[in-house]
Amino acid sequence: MSFGKSFGPTGTPAVIIDCGTGYTKMGYAGNTEPQFIVPSAIAVKESASVGDKAIQRLGKGVEDLDFFIGDEALSATSYSVKWPVRHGIIEDWDLMERYMEQVIFKYLRAEPEDHYFLLTEPPLNTPENREYTAEIMFESFNVPGLYIAVQAVLALAASWTSRQVGERTLTGTVIDSGDGVTHVIPVGRPRKLRTLTRTLKWGFYQCFKGRPGVVEKTLTGTMVGSGDGVTHVIPVAEGYVIGSCIKHIPIAGRDITYFIQQLLREREVGIPPEQSLETAKAIKERFSYVCPDIAKEFAKYDADPSKWMKKFEGMNSITRQKFAVDVGYERFLGPEIFFHPEFSNPDFITPISEVVDTVIQNCPIDVRRGLYKNVVLSGGSTMFKDFGRKMQRDVKRVVDARLKISEELSQGRIKPKPIDVQVITHHMQRYAVWFGGSMLASTPEFYKVCHTKADYDEYGPSICRHNPVFGTMQ
């Protein structure tokens, strides 16, 4: 499905690639969903004698072609599986270049010389990493144009599809939970780029004008993004990340999977050891949800187990015999570690709702109300049923308690104005970052802010240290 495309100077749609710790989302601008979603893994042949440079040089030509990515990499038994991205940051640039090669040529079947590219980056990505990215895209793939966008800002833009959003702004708090880390990120806007940002907002507006519930939207909000390996809470004010206030949470989807795996192992339910992690992940994705009160949830299961228990059926990959697992408390205990992290991690005990509140309180006072009003969820680990509802309730409780204390300290002389807390959920939440990029790259303004190959040839990779329209608040 697509919502209208704007072709650039090449006459072809832009390519959007969102490379996360666990999965890479890729596709063409103008579509509402990525064309391919594959694990961010690459399988390569290990050298027979590690450190022998002569052998490595002799076989280099063949080795560079002998690799797999995605699901093929995970099933390549005689290869060594590597993950180039860790906690949202690219750690192995050589492997990343080979990974991108198959993404572009094998999956998207695109000629890179014919397409502008939009790539995403995590909050607080270093300028040097942007330069490395530019070198790969312009020199190895010879792309005509490149734009590197902050994931939190794209997630905020994607939230404009929600009926809950009444004002389109580029300000808000983004909670982004991925495969390796969770961030809470505030986003804002400096005045000097206000005109250009307004132009971009109009481009986004064209995508959604006439949509019920959509009035005027800007890139202001708090983005809570949680995927498989990382969770971010990111405040954004008018399209600009307030970098000093970002928080990372060491809990994400992978931690939930490990916690469920541990619970199942303690019960000794007869799952084949080699399939315990895969089974835990399937149970998490199929049966898990967030409960409003954990004590009442335990009582509910104890009172009528047959009503709430679910059955998971699988097959032993070695013996081909079927096995079954009764799933009970694991359904709600898994996602509960976001709100009670001490269950799985004794070193981190701050609930995600308190992290969100801390992030917003650390931001400039004049943007706090906007950040509370627009808390945007992003990433697969925020898709649990009632996740947004419980977060809104818990954040509201923290805010109201602070206002009550303030009133008591003034002995009733000061009546604080109530603060509106709203957590935004929407149907594009799972792939919010990619969809936001698809929206941006579908506007004519996108091609005006891209760094071109001609600019790269003249000035070098340093031009990609800063990308116009969206930047970091100083």
Short mmCIF file of C-alpha atoms in Angstrom, two decimals:
data_model
loop_
_atom_site.label_atom_id
_atom_site.label_comp_id
_atom_site.label_asym_id
_atom_site.label_seq_id
_atom_site.Cartn_x
_atom_site.Cartn_y
_atom_site.Cartn_z
CA MET A 1 0.00 0.00 0.00
CA SER A 2 1.26 3.50 -0.79
CA PHE A 3 0.10 7.06 -0.05
CA GLY A 4 1.59 8.92 -2.99
CA LYS A 5 5.16 9.25 -4.16
CA SER A 6 7.37 12.15 -5.13
CA PHE A 7 10.16 11.18 -7.50
CA GLY A 8 13.44 13.04 -7.37
CA PRO A 9 15.84 14.12 -10.11
CA THR A 10 16.45 10.45 -11.01
CA GLY A 11 12.76 9.80 -11.69
CA THR A 12 12.69 6.95 -9.16
CA PRO A 13 11.48 6.77 -5.53
CA ALA A 14 13.97 7.08 -2.70
CA VAL A 15 15.17 3.99 -0.84
CA ILE A 16 14.55 3.88 2.93
CA ILE A 17 16.77 1.62 5.06
CA ASP A 18 16.34 1.45 8.84
CA CYS A 19 19.09 -0.79 10.19
CA GLY A 20 18.46 -1.76 13.79
CA THR A 21 20.27 -3.99 16.25
CA GLY A 22 18.00 -6.95 15.61
CA TYR A 23 16.27 -6.31 12.29
CA THR A 24 16.71 -4.19 9.18
CA LYS A 25 13.64 -2.64 7.54
CA MET A 26 13.99 -1.67 3.88
CA GLY A 27 11.76 -0.46 1.08
CA TYR A 28 10.82 2.42 -1.19
CA ALA A 29 9.45 5.83 -0.21
CA GLY A 30 5.71 6.25 -0.53
CA ASN A 31 4.84 2.82 0.86
CA THR A 32 3.21 2.37 4.25
CA GLU A 33 5.22 -0.75 5.15
CA PRO A 34 8.76 -1.90 4.42
CA GLN A 35 9.12 -4.36 1.56
CA PHE A 36 11.56 -6.56 3.50
CA ILE A 37 12.33 -7.09 7.18
CA VAL A 38 15.38 -9.27 7.80
CA PRO A 39 17.65 -9.94 10.78
CA SER A 40 20.66 -7.60 10.89
CA ALA A 41 22.98 -10.62 10.77
CA ILE A 42 25.69 -11.60 8.31
CA ALA A 43 27.27 -15.06 8.03
CA VAL A 44 30.89 -15.19 6.85
CA LYS A 45 33.52 -17.89 6.49
CA GLU A 46 36.16 -17.78 9.20
CA SER A 47 39.75 -18.04 7.97
CA ALA A 48 41.39 -21.41 8.65
CA SER A 49 44.32 -19.68 10.31
CA VAL A 50 43.24 -16.49 11.93
CA GLY A 51 45.95 -13.85 11.69
CA ASP A 52 47.65 -15.34 8.64
CA LYS A 53 47.60 -12.29 6.39
CA ALA A 54 49.06 -14.13 3.38
CA ILE A 55 46.22 -16.66 3.27
CA GLN A 56 43.67 -13.93 3.82
CA ARG A 57 45.06 -11.92 0.90
CA LEU A 58 45.03 -14.95 -1.44
CA GLY A 59 41.41 -15.75 -0.73
CA LYS A 60 40.10 -12.23 -0.35
CA GLY A 61 38.42 -12.04 -3.75
CA VAL A 62 36.34 -15.15 -3.07
CA GLU A 63 35.71 -14.44 0.61
CA ASP A 64 34.14 -11.10 -0.19
CA LEU A 65 31.43 -12.92 -2.17
CA ASP A 66 30.96 -15.88 0.16
CA PHE A 67 28.51 -14.58 2.75
CA PHE A 68 24.81 -14.51 3.61
CA ILE A 69 22.60 -12.00 5.40
CA GLY A 70 19.27 -12.10 7.22
CA ASP A 71 17.48 -15.40 7.73
CA GLU A 72 19.88 -17.13 5.36
CA ALA A 73 22.74 -16.11 7.64
CA LEU A 74 21.05 -17.59 10.70
CA SER A 75 20.53 -20.92 8.92
CA ALA A 76 24.06 -21.14 7.45
CA THR A 77 25.48 -23.79 9.80
CA SER A 78 29.07 -23.84 8.53
CA TYR A 79 29.46 -20.05 8.72
CA SER A 80 30.18 -17.67 11.57
CA VAL A 81 27.24 -15.36 12.27
CA LYS A 82 28.09 -11.73 13.05
CA TRP A 83 25.91 -8.79 14.07
CA PRO A 84 27.46 -5.54 12.71
CA VAL A 85 25.11 -3.34 14.77
CA ARG A 86 25.28 -3.32 18.56
CA HIS A 87 23.03 -1.15 20.73
CA GLY A 88 21.96 0.69 17.60
CA ILE A 89 25.54 1.69 16.64
CA ILE A 90 27.46 0.17 13.72
CA GLU A 91 30.58 -1.54 15.12
CA ASP A 92 32.00 -3.39 12.08
CA TRP A 93 32.01 -1.17 9.01
CA ASP A 94 33.51 -3.77 6.66
CA LEU A 95 30.73 -6.23 7.45
CA MET A 96 28.18 -3.44 7.23
CA GLU A 97 29.29 -2.57 3.71
CA ARG A 98 28.88 -6.18 2.62
CA TYR A 99 25.52 -6.35 4.37
CA MET A 100 24.29 -3.24 2.54
CA GLU A 101 25.47 -4.73 -0.75
CA GLN A 102 22.97 -7.59 -0.47
CA VAL A 103 20.26 -5.33 0.93
CA ILE A 104 20.43 -3.13 -2.16
CA PHE A 105 21.14 -5.64 -4.92
CA LYS A 106 19.57 -8.90 -3.71
CA TYR A 107 16.54 -7.77 -1.73
CA LEU A 108 15.55 -4.40 -3.18
CA ARG A 109 16.99 -5.24 -6.63
CA ALA A 110 17.85 -1.58 -7.04
CA GLU A 111 20.57 0.19 -8.96
CA PRO A 112 22.01 2.52 -6.29
CA GLU A 113 23.04 5.08 -8.94
CA ASP A 114 19.34 5.60 -9.73
CA HIS A 115 17.95 6.21 -6.23
CA TYR A 116 18.35 8.75 -3.45
CA PHE A 117 18.82 7.05 -0.07
CA LEU A 118 17.46 7.84 3.38
CA LEU A 119 19.27 6.02 6.19
CA THR A 120 18.42 6.23 9.89
CA GLU A 121 20.71 6.79 12.85
CA PRO A 122 20.28 6.37 16.62
CA PRO A 123 20.28 9.36 18.98
CA LEU A 124 23.71 10.81 19.77
CA ASN A 125 25.34 9.09 16.81
CA THR A 126 28.85 10.44 16.33
CA PRO A 127 29.74 12.70 13.36
CA GLU A 128 32.52 10.24 12.48
CA ASN A 129 29.95 7.49 11.99
CA ARG A 130 28.04 9.72 9.58
CA GLU A 131 31.24 10.22 7.62
CA TYR A 132 31.84 6.46 7.43
CA THR A 133 28.28 6.02 6.18
CA ALA A 134 28.78 8.70 3.53
CA GLU A 135 31.99 7.05 2.32
CA ILE A 136 30.26 3.70 1.87
CA MET A 137 27.19 5.09 0.13
CA PHE A 138 28.93 7.59 -2.17
CA GLU A 139 32.14 5.69 -2.94
CA SER A 140 31.10 2.03 -2.85
CA PHE A 141 27.56 2.41 -4.20
CA ASN A 142 27.82 5.74 -6.03
CA VAL A 143 24.39 6.96 -4.87
CA PRO A 144 23.23 10.35 -6.24
CA GLY A 145 21.97 11.63 -2.87
CA LEU A 146 21.97 10.70 0.81
CA TYR A 147 20.10 11.88 3.90
CA ILE A 148 20.75 10.54 7.40
CA ALA A 149 17.73 11.04 9.66
CA VAL A 150 17.39 10.73 13.43
CA GLN A 151 15.14 7.79 14.29
CA ALA A 152 13.28 9.67 17.02
CA VAL A 153 12.17 12.44 14.66
CA LEU A 154 10.91 9.94 12.09
CA ALA A 155 8.97 8.09 14.78
CA LEU A 156 7.30 11.36 15.83
CA ALA A 157 6.30 12.05 12.24
CA ALA A 158 4.80 8.56 11.97
CA SER A 159 2.62 9.26 15.02
CA TRP A 160 0.69 11.82 12.98
CA THR A 161 -1.38 8.92 11.65
CA SER A 162 -2.91 8.45 15.12
CA ARG A 163 -6.38 9.80 15.85
CA GLN A 164 -5.08 10.76 19.30
CA VAL A 165 -2.83 13.42 17.79
CA GLY A 166 -4.57 16.78 17.64
CA GLU A 167 -1.60 19.00 16.86
CA ARG A 168 1.14 18.21 14.36
CA THR A 169 4.36 19.43 15.93
CA LEU A 170 8.00 18.45 15.83
CA THR A 171 8.16 18.48 19.62
CA GLY A 172 7.69 15.52 21.91
CA THR A 173 9.25 12.70 23.91
CA VAL A 174 10.04 9.54 21.98
CA ILE A 175 10.36 6.17 23.73
CA ASP A 176 12.24 3.95 21.30
CA SER A 177 12.87 0.36 22.33
CA GLY A 178 14.89 -1.77 19.99
CA ASP A 179 16.98 -4.90 20.12
CA GLY A 180 19.82 -3.75 22.33
CA VAL A 181 18.92 -0.58 24.23
CA THR A 182 16.02 1.68 25.12
CA HIS A 183 16.23 5.49 24.85
CA VAL A 184 14.01 8.28 26.11
CA ILE A 185 14.64 11.25 23.81
CA PRO A 186 13.33 14.85 23.95
CA VAL A 187 13.22 16.71 20.62
CA GLY A 188 13.14 20.49 20.01
CA ARG A 189 13.83 23.11 17.33
CA PRO A 190 16.24 26.05 17.15
CA ARG A 191 14.90 29.19 15.54
CA LYS A 192 17.41 29.45 12.73
CA LEU A 193 15.87 26.57 10.76
CA ARG A 194 12.24 27.42 11.49
CA THR A 195 11.37 28.34 7.89
CA LEU A 196 12.82 25.15 6.46
CA THR A 197 11.10 23.05 9.09
CA ARG A 198 7.79 24.74 8.32
CA THR A 199 8.25 23.80 4.67
CA LEU A 200 8.86 20.19 5.63
CA LYS A 201 5.82 20.13 7.90
CA TRP A 202 3.71 21.20 4.92
CA GLY A 203 5.10 18.27 2.96
CA PHE A 204 4.04 15.88 5.71
CA TYR A 205 0.66 17.59 5.89
CA GLN A 206 0.07 16.75 2.24
CA CYS A 207 0.35 13.07 3.15
CA PHE A 208 -2.43 13.28 5.73
CA LYS A 209 -4.68 16.21 4.84
CA GLY A 210 -8.30 15.25 5.15
CA ARG A 211 -7.53 12.40 7.53
CA PRO A 212 -10.06 12.22 10.41
CA GLY A 213 -8.67 13.35 13.74
CA VAL A 214 -5.69 15.10 12.22
CA VAL A 215 -5.65 18.87 12.72
CA GLU A 216 -2.16 20.34 12.80
CA LYS A 217 0.88 18.27 13.68
CA THR A 218 4.48 19.12 14.47
CA LEU A 219 7.55 17.13 15.45
CA THR A 220 7.34 17.82 19.17
CA GLY A 221 7.04 14.97 21.63
CA THR A 222 8.68 12.29 23.72
CA MET A 223 9.62 9.19 21.71
CA VAL A 224 9.70 5.91 23.62
CA GLY A 225 11.26 3.37 21.27
CA SER A 226 11.70 -0.24 22.31
CA GLY A 227 12.78 -2.95 19.94
CA ASP A 228 14.62 -6.19 20.48
CA GLY A 229 17.86 -4.95 21.96
CA VAL A 230 17.58 -1.38 23.12
CA THR A 231 15.05 1.12 24.48
CA HIS A 232 15.41 4.89 24.16
CA VAL A 233 13.44 7.74 25.69
CA ILE A 234 14.06 10.74 23.46
CA PRO A 235 12.63 14.27 23.88
CA VAL A 236 12.07 16.12 20.60
CA ALA A 237 11.13 19.82 20.31
CA GLU A 238 10.11 20.98 16.85
CA GLY A 239 12.21 18.34 15.13
CA TYR A 240 15.39 18.75 17.16
CA VAL A 241 16.60 16.18 19.65
CA ILE A 242 17.46 17.54 23.09
CA GLY A 243 20.55 15.37 23.27
CA SER A 244 21.57 16.11 26.85
CA CYS A 245 18.28 14.68 28.15
CA ILE A 246 18.22 11.33 26.34
CA LYS A 247 18.01 8.25 28.55
CA HIS A 248 18.88 4.67 27.65
CA ILE A 249 17.12 1.79 29.36
CA PRO A 250 18.95 -1.58 29.51
CA ILE A 251 15.69 -3.47 28.94
CA ALA A 252 14.14 -4.33 25.59
CA GLY A 253 12.55 -7.19 23.68
CA ARG A 254 15.51 -9.53 23.95
CA ASP A 255 15.54 -9.16 27.74
CA ILE A 256 11.85 -10.08 27.86
CA THR A 257 12.62 -13.18 25.78
CA TYR A 258 15.45 -14.20 28.13
CA PHE A 259 13.22 -13.61 31.18
CA ILE A 260 10.43 -15.78 29.77
CA GLN A 261 13.01 -18.42 28.86
CA GLN A 262 14.23 -18.38 32.47
CA LEU A 263 10.68 -18.72 33.83
CA LEU A 264 9.99 -21.68 31.54
CA ARG A 265 13.30 -23.32 32.48
CA GLU A 266 12.49 -23.04 36.19
CA ARG A 267 9.19 -24.82 35.57
CA GLU A 268 10.93 -27.65 33.66
CA VAL A 269 8.12 -27.91 31.13
CA GLY A 270 9.93 -30.20 28.69
CA ILE A 271 11.06 -27.78 26.00
CA PRO A 272 14.05 -29.06 23.95
CA PRO A 273 17.10 -27.12 25.24
CA GLU A 274 18.19 -26.06 21.76
CA GLN A 275 14.75 -24.54 21.14
CA SER A 276 14.16 -22.86 24.49
CA LEU A 277 15.05 -19.36 23.26
CA GLU A 278 13.03 -19.71 20.06
CA THR A 279 10.04 -20.99 22.06
CA ALA A 280 10.28 -18.14 24.58
CA LYS A 281 10.33 -15.61 21.75
CA ALA A 282 7.28 -17.18 20.10
CA ILE A 283 5.38 -17.16 23.41
CA LYS A 284 6.30 -13.51 23.96
CA GLU A 285 5.06 -12.45 20.54
CA ARG A 286 1.92 -14.56 20.56
CA PHE A 287 0.56 -14.47 24.11
CA SER A 288 2.14 -11.68 26.17
CA TYR A 289 0.34 -8.53 27.36
CA VAL A 290 0.66 -5.80 30.00
CA CYS A 291 -1.59 -6.06 33.07
CA PRO A 292 -2.83 -3.06 35.11
CA ASP A 293 -2.20 -4.68 38.52
CA ILE A 294 0.18 -7.61 38.88
CA ALA A 295 -1.24 -8.82 42.23
CA LYS A 296 -4.78 -8.94 40.84
CA GLU A 297 -3.48 -10.72 37.76
CA PHE A 298 -1.91 -13.47 39.88
CA ALA A 299 -5.20 -13.86 41.77
CA LYS A 300 -7.13 -14.07 38.51
CA TYR A 301 -4.96 -16.90 37.20
CA ASP A 302 -5.05 -18.77 40.53
CA ALA A 303 -8.86 -18.54 40.68
CA ASP A 304 -9.49 -19.95 37.19
CA PRO A 305 -6.32 -21.25 35.49
CA SER A 306 -8.14 -22.93 32.60
CA LYS A 307 -9.67 -19.62 31.52
CA TRP A 308 -6.40 -17.71 31.25
CA MET A 309 -3.78 -20.34 30.46
CA LYS A 310 -2.72 -20.72 26.84
CA LYS A 311 -1.16 -23.71 25.11
CA PHE A 312 1.90 -23.41 22.88
CA GLU A 313 2.62 -26.30 20.54
CA GLY A 314 5.95 -26.86 18.81
CA MET A 315 8.04 -29.55 17.15
CA ASN A 316 11.45 -30.82 18.17
CA SER A 317 13.83 -29.84 15.37
CA ILE A 318 15.91 -33.01 15.86
CA THR A 319 13.45 -35.82 16.70
CA ARG A 320 10.51 -34.21 14.83
CA GLN A 321 8.26 -35.03 17.79
CA LYS A 322 5.64 -32.53 18.89
CA PHE A 323 5.71 -30.92 22.32
CA ALA A 324 3.24 -28.69 24.17
CA VAL A 325 3.73 -26.00 26.81
CA ASP A 326 1.11 -24.48 29.10
CA VAL A 327 1.69 -20.72 29.28
CA GLY A 328 0.44 -18.97 32.41
CA TYR A 329 2.14 -16.27 34.46
CA GLU A 330 4.71 -15.81 31.69
CA ARG A 331 2.07 -14.01 29.64
CA PHE A 332 2.12 -10.91 31.83
CA LEU A 333 5.38 -11.30 33.77
CA GLY A 334 7.49 -10.88 30.62
CA PRO A 335 6.46 -7.33 29.63
CA GLU A 336 6.16 -6.39 33.32
CA ILE A 337 9.95 -5.97 33.54
CA PHE A 338 9.49 -2.57 31.83
CA PHE A 339 7.54 -1.43 34.89
CA HIS A 340 9.34 -3.61 37.49
CA PRO A 341 12.85 -4.04 36.06
CA GLU A 342 14.12 -5.50 39.32
CA PHE A 343 12.39 -8.76 38.34
CA SER A 344 15.14 -9.51 35.82
CA ASN A 345 17.90 -6.95 36.43
CA PRO A 346 18.89 -6.18 40.05
CA ASP A 347 21.27 -3.46 38.83
CA PHE A 348 18.51 -1.36 37.25
CA ILE A 349 15.33 -0.75 39.24
CA THR A 350 13.81 2.42 37.72
CA PRO A 351 10.44 1.84 35.98
CA ILE A 352 10.14 3.14 32.43
CA SER A 353 7.42 5.59 33.50
CA GLU A 354 9.81 7.26 35.97
CA VAL A 355 12.52 7.41 33.31
CA VAL A 356 10.11 9.22 30.98
CA ASP A 357 9.23 11.69 33.73
CA THR A 358 12.91 12.29 34.55
CA VAL A 359 13.75 12.93 30.90
CA ILE A 360 11.00 15.53 30.54
CA GLN A 361 11.88 17.22 33.84
CA ASN A 362 15.47 17.61 32.62
CA CYS A 363 14.28 19.49 29.52
CA PRO A 364 13.77 23.29 29.30
CA ILE A 365 10.69 24.29 31.25
CA ASP A 366 8.92 25.89 28.28
CA VAL A 367 8.71 22.61 26.33
CA ARG A 368 7.77 20.23 29.14
CA ARG A 369 4.01 20.42 28.71
CA GLY A 370 4.37 19.63 25.02
CA LEU A 371 6.57 16.65 25.83
CA TYR A 372 4.10 15.27 28.37
CA LYS A 373 1.23 15.76 25.94
CA ASN A 374 2.90 13.84 23.12
CA VAL A 375 4.64 10.69 24.38
CA VAL A 376 5.07 8.56 21.26
CA LEU A 377 5.73 4.81 21.29
CA SER A 378 7.93 3.20 18.66
CA GLY A 379 9.30 -0.28 18.06
CA GLY A 380 8.05 -3.84 18.35
CA SER A 381 8.51 -4.08 22.12
CA THR A 382 5.92 -1.33 22.66
CA MET A 383 3.26 -3.36 20.84
CA PHE A 384 2.13 -5.38 23.86
CA LYS A 385 -1.56 -4.99 24.58
CA ASP A 386 -2.27 -2.13 27.05
CA PHE A 387 1.42 -1.08 27.17
CA GLY A 388 0.56 2.52 26.30
CA ARG A 389 -2.41 2.64 28.65
CA LYS A 390 -0.37 1.53 31.66
CA MET A 391 2.49 3.89 30.83
CA GLN A 392 0.10 6.84 30.58
CA ARG A 393 -1.46 5.94 33.93
CA ASP A 394 1.91 5.58 35.68
CA VAL A 395 3.41 8.78 34.23
CA LYS A 396 0.24 10.66 35.16
CA ARG A 397 0.50 9.39 38.74
CA VAL A 398 4.10 10.62 39.04
CA VAL A 399 3.19 14.04 37.62
CA ASP A 400 0.10 14.46 39.81
CA ALA A 401 2.04 13.45 42.92
CA ARG A 402 4.63 16.15 42.20
CA LEU A 403 1.93 18.80 41.70
CA LYS A 404 0.26 17.76 44.95
CA ILE A 405 3.53 18.09 46.87
CA SER A 406 4.07 21.53 45.32
CA GLU A 407 0.63 22.64 46.46
CA GLU A 408 1.21 21.31 49.98
CA LEU A 409 4.55 23.08 50.26
CA SER A 410 2.85 26.37 49.36
CA GLN A 411 0.20 25.60 52.00
CA GLY A 412 -2.51 25.88 49.37
CA ARG A 413 -1.58 29.38 48.20
CA ILE A 414 -0.49 28.09 44.77
CA LYS A 415 -2.82 25.95 42.67
CA PRO A 416 -0.66 24.26 39.98
CA LYS A 417 -2.23 24.00 36.56
CA PRO A 418 -2.94 20.33 35.72
CA ILE A 419 -0.56 18.73 33.23
CA ASP A 420 -2.05 16.73 30.39
CA VAL A 421 -0.25 13.40 29.88
CA GLN A 422 -0.98 11.54 26.67
CA VAL A 423 0.74 8.42 25.33
CA ILE A 424 0.23 8.04 21.59
CA THR A 425 -0.30 4.62 20.05
CA HIS A 426 -0.97 4.04 16.37
CA HIS A 427 -1.12 1.28 13.77
CA MET A 428 2.31 2.20 12.34
CA GLN A 429 4.00 1.77 15.72
CA ARG A 430 6.01 -1.37 14.94
CA TYR A 431 7.74 0.19 11.93
CA ALA A 432 7.30 3.81 12.98
CA VAL A 433 10.86 4.88 12.15
CA TRP A 434 10.77 3.37 8.67
CA PHE A 435 7.30 4.75 7.96
CA GLY A 436 8.35 8.22 9.10
CA GLY A 437 11.25 8.01 6.67
CA SER A 438 8.89 6.92 3.91
CA MET A 439 6.75 10.00 4.60
CA LEU A 440 9.73 12.37 4.58
CA ALA A 441 11.24 10.95 1.40
CA SER A 442 7.86 11.22 -0.36
CA THR A 443 7.91 15.02 -0.24
CA PRO A 444 9.60 17.23 -2.87
CA GLU A 445 11.43 19.03 -0.05
CA PHE A 446 13.35 15.85 0.77
CA TYR A 447 15.47 16.11 -2.37
CA LYS A 448 16.36 19.72 -1.55
CA VAL A 449 17.97 18.78 1.76
CA CYS A 450 19.83 15.64 0.63
CA HIS A 451 23.60 15.67 0.34
CA THR A 452 24.45 15.00 -3.31
CA LYS A 453 27.30 13.12 -4.94
CA ALA A 454 28.55 16.40 -6.44
CA ASP A 455 28.73 17.95 -2.95
CA TYR A 456 30.55 14.88 -1.66
CA ASP A 457 33.10 14.99 -4.48
CA GLU A 458 33.76 18.67 -3.81
CA TYR A 459 33.79 18.83 -0.01
CA GLY A 460 34.31 15.23 1.14
CA PRO A 461 32.46 13.13 3.74
CA SER A 462 32.39 15.95 6.30
CA ILE A 463 29.25 17.33 4.62
CA CYS A 464 27.25 14.52 6.23
CA ARG A 465 28.27 15.51 9.74
CA HIS A 466 25.14 17.66 9.79
CA ASN A 467 21.88 17.02 7.97
CA PRO A 468 19.63 20.06 7.45
CA VAL A 469 16.01 20.34 8.65
CA PHE A 470 16.55 18.07 11.65
CA GLY A 471 19.48 18.48 13.98
CA THR A 472 20.45 18.33 17.62
CA MET A 473 19.53 21.18 19.95
CA GLN A 474 22.70 22.75 21.24
#
